[in-house]
XYZ file of C-alpha atoms in Angstrom:
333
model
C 0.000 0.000 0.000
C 2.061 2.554 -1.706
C -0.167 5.653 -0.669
C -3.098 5.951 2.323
C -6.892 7.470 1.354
C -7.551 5.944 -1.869
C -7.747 2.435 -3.911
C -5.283 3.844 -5.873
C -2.532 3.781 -3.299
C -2.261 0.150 -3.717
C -0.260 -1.044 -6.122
C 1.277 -4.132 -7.439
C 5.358 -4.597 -6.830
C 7.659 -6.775 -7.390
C 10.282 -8.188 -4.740
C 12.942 -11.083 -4.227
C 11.939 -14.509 -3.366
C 11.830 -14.223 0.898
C 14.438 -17.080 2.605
C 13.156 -18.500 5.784
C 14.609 -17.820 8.758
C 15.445 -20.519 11.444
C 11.920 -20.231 12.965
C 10.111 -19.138 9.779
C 7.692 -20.534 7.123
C 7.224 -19.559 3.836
C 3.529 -19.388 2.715
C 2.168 -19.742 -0.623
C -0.984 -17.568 -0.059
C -3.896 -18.760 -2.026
C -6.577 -16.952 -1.246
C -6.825 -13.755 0.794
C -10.805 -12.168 2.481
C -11.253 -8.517 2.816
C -12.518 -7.217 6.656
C -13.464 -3.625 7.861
C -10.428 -2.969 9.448
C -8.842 -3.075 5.898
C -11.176 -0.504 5.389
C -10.500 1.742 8.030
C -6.678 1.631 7.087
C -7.040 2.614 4.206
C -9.111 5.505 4.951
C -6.584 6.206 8.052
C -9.565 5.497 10.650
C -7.854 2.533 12.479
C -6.541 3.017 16.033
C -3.699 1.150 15.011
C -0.989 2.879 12.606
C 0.213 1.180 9.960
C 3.489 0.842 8.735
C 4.766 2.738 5.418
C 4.399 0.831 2.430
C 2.846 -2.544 4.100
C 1.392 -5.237 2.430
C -2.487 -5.228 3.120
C -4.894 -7.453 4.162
C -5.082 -9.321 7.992
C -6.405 -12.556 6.574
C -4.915 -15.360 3.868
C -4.953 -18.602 3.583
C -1.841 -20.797 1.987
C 0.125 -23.401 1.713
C 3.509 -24.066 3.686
C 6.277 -24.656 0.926
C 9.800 -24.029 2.980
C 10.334 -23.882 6.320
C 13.293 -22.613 8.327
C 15.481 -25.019 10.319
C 14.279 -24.681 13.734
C 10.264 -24.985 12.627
C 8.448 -27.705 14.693
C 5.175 -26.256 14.238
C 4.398 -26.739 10.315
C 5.904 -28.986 7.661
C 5.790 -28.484 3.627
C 2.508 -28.952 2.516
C 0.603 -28.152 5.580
C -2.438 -25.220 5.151
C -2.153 -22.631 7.006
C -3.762 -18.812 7.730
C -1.871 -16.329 9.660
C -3.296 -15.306 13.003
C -5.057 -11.821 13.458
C -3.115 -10.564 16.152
C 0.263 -12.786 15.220
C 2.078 -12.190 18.677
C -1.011 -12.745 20.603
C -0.640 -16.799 21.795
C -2.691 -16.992 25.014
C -4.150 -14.996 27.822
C -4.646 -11.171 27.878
C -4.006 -8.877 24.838
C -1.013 -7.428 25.901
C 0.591 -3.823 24.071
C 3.571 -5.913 23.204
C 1.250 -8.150 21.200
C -0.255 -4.783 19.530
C 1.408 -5.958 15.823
C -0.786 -7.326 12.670
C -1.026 -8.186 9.427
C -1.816 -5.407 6.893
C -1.106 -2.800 8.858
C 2.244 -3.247 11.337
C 3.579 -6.119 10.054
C 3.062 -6.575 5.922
C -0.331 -8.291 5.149
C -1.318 -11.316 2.841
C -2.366 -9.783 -0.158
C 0.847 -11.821 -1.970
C 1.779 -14.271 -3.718
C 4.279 -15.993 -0.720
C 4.548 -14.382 2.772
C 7.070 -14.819 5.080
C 5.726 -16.087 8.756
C 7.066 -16.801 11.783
C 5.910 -20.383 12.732
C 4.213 -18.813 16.068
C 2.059 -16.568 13.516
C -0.040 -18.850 11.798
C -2.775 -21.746 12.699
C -4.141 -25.112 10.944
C -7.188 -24.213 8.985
C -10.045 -27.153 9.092
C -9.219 -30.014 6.672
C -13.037 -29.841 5.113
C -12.498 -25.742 4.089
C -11.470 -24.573 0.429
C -9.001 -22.119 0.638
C -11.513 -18.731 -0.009
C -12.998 -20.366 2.810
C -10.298 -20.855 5.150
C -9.586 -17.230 4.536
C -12.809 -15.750 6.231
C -11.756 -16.822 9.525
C -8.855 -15.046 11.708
C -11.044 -11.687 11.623
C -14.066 -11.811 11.285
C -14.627 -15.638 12.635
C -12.088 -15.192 15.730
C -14.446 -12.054 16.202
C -17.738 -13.777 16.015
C -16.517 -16.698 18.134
C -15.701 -14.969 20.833
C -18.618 -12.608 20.669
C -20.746 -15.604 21.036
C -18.569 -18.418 23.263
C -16.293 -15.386 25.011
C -18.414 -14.668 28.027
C -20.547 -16.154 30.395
C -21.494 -19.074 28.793
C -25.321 -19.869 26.956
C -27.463 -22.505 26.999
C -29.019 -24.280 24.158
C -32.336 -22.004 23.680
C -31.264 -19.034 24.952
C -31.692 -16.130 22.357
C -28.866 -14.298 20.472
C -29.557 -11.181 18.387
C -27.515 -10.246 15.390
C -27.586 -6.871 13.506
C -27.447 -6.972 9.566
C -25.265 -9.265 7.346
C -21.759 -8.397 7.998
C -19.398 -11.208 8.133
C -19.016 -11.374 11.997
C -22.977 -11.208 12.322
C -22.998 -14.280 9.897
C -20.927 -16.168 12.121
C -22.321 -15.076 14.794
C -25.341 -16.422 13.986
C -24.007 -19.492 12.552
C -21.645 -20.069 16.312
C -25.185 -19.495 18.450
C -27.053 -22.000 15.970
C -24.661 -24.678 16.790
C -24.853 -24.259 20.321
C -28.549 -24.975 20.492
C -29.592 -21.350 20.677
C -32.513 -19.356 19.166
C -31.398 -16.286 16.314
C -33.081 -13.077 15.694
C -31.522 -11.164 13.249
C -32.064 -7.755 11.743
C -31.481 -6.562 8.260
C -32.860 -4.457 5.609
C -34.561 -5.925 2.871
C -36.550 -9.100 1.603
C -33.471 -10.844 -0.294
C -31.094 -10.747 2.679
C -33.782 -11.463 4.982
C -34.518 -14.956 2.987
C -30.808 -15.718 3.366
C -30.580 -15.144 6.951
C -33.117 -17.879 7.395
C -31.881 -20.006 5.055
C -28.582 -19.778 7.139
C -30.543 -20.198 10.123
C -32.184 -17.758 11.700
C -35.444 -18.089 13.849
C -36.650 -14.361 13.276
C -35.665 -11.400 11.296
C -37.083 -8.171 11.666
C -36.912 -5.266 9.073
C -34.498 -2.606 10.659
C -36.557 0.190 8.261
C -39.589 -0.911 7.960
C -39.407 -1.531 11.867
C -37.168 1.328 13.546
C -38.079 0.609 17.019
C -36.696 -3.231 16.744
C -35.798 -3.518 20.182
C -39.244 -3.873 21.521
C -40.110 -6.308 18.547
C -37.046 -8.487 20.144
C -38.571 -8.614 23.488
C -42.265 -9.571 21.519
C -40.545 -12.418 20.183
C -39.100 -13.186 23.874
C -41.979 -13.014 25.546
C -40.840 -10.065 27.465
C -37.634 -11.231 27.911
C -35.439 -9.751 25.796
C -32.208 -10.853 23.886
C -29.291 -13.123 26.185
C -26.743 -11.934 23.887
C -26.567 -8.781 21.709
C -23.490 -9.254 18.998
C -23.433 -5.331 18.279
C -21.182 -4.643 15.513
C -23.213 -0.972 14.684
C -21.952 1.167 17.794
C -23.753 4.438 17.939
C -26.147 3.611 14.905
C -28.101 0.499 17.162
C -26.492 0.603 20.737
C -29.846 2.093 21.629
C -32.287 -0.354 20.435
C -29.688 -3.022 21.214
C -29.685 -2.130 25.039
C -33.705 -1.654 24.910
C -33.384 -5.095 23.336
C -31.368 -6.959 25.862
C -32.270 -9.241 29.062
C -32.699 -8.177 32.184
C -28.871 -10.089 32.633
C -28.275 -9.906 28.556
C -24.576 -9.999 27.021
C -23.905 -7.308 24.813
C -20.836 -7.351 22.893
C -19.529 -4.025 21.704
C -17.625 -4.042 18.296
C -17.858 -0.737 17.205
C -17.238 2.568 19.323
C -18.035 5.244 16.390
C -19.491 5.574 13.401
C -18.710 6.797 9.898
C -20.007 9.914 10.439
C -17.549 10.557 13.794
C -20.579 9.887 15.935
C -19.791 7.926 18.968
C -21.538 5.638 21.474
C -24.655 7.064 23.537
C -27.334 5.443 25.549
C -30.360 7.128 26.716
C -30.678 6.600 30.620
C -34.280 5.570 30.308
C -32.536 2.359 28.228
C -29.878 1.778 30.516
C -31.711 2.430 33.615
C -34.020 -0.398 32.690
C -31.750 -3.440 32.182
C -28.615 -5.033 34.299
C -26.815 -5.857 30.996
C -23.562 -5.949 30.802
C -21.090 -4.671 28.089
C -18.455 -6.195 27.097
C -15.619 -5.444 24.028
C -13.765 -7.483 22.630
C -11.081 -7.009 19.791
C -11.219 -10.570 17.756
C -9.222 -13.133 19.935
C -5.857 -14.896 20.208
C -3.970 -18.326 18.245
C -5.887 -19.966 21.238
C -9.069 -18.803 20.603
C -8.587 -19.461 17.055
C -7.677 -23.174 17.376
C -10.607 -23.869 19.454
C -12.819 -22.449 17.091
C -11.670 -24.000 14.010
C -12.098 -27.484 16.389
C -15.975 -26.548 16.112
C -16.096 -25.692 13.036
C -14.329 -28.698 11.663
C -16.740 -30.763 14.167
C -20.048 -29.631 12.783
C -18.406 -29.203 9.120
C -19.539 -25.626 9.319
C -19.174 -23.775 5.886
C -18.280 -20.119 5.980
C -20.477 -17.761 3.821
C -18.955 -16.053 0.757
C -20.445 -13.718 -1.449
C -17.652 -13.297 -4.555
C -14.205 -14.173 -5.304
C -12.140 -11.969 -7.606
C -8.787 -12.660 -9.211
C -5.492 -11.466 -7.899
C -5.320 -8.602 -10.991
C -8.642 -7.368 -9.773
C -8.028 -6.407 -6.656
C -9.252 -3.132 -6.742
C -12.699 -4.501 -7.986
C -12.920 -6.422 -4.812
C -12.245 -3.220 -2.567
C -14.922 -1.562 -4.549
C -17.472 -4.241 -4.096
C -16.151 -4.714 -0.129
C -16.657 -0.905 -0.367
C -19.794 -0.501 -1.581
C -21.587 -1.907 1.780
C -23.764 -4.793 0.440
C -21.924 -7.807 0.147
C -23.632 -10.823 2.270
C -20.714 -12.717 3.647
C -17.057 -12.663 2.569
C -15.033 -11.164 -0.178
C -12.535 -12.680 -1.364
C -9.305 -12.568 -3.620
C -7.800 -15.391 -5.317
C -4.336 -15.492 -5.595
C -3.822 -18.609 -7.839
């Protein structure tokens, strides 16, 4: 990413064949999915710097085809996708651990990337590669919206807002554990593929501003056990009118396009114990136990398109425009 602001600051380049170092694999990278975050760096909204000229893109898929000497992890021909926040193992994200792909550290939008063998997990033997590409972002995120706090019970209710990735997921992860799905979205056609994909309800976020109280209709007065809020200040106040008297809600985003930023009414707030809890995707930990259920129940993440490596910027535009449903993806084959 040659330039910051605009598509046209990325650029295609040329460099030397990378040599493994003692603890390093090389990756042939496959297939690569595009996230928010690679969004926000380009438009220089992300809290997180990034470093001058980096490769882009958090999340890729490959193959391992050279590994350094001291490599215990990986052999040749194992698949592998490079964790979201590399550093981050175990435990408590740490600011030591504050480096990732596509931003501090160059990205997988390449044809071979260079990891450390500590960087990158075992995707699912039953995934394609587009599809092993969806998950250290947006899955990792989902996962531990759903499985990260105190834990549900099979038919409990989760709530999901529109048809990003992570809500996808999200509402895939809560299906699999038993629970029931309301979702929200914005027309007919996406509505019909939310409940193909699984979900018990979906209420009309136009048609229907006021959704919250629809949620607690279908609850019987109850409301929602777990809110995966990945709007911020465009839904945080239906989402908290929506929630259980002891509801989950998981905070993704803080702010919104427009520089707006999180407020809750105290009437909403007043009314409910729920707690709030952030979360910033998850660790290699979190990731292997997640790709354990998912190869379990042979879940299939959801893609919308795949483009080829020379259109590139054609995938950022469609990313861009705001209405894929489920993951974009570039080939690199």
């Amino acid at each position: 990413m040659e330039k910051l602001g605009h598509l046209d600051g990325i650029v295609p380049r040329e460099e030397p064949m990378p040599t493994p170092k003692p603890t390093d694999i090389l990756v042939r990278v496959h297939a690569v999915s595009l996230n928010r975050r690679d969004a926000l760096i380009l438009h220089e909204r992300y809290p997180l710097p990034s470093a001058p000229g980096v490769v882009p893109l958090s999340d890729g898929a490959g193959e391992v085809v050279a590994v350094g000497a001291e490599v215990t992890r990986f052999k040749v021909g194992d698949r592998i996708v490079g964790g979201y926040w590399p550093r981050w193992h175990d435990g408590r994200l740490k600011p030591e651990f504050l480096d990732q792909f596509g931003c501090t550290l160059d990205g997988m939008l390449t044809e071979y990337a260079l990891l450390d063998q500590q960087w990158a997990v075992p995707v699912p033997a039953h995934l394609s590669w587009e599809e092993a590409a969806t998950l250290p972002c947006a899955g990792v995120t989902a996962w531990n919206s759903v499985v990260g706090g105190e834990p549900l019970r099979p038919g409990q209710t989760v709530l999901t807002l529109g048809t990003g990735s992570v809500s996808l997921f999200a509402l895939q992860f809560a299906k699999m554990l038993g629970c029931r799905v309301i979702s929200t979205t914005s027309g007919e056609i996406k509505a019909a593929k939310l409940e193909e994909l699984g979900a018990d309800h979906v209420i009309n976020n136009v048609d229907t501003p006021e959704w919250g109280q629809v949620v607690r209709e279908l609850t019987e007065g109850q409301g929602a056990d777990l809110i995966v809020e990945t709007n911020g200040p465009a839904t945080i106040e239906q989402s908290v009118r929506a929630a259980a008297l002891y509801g989950q809600i998981v905070l993704l985003a803080v702010s919104g396009p427009d520089g707006s930023h999180i407020e809750i009414s105290g009437e909403a707030y007043g009314s409910t114990l729920a707690t709030i809890r952030r979360i910033f995707a998850g660790n290699r930990t979190d990731h292997e136990a997640m790709n354990q259920a998912i190869t379990a129940h042979r879940l299939r993440p959801v893609i919308d398109r795949v483009f080829d490596f020379a259109d590139a910027h054609d995938a950022f535009t469609h990313y861009l425009d705001g209405r894929p449903f489920g993951k974009v993806i570039i080939r690199i084959d």
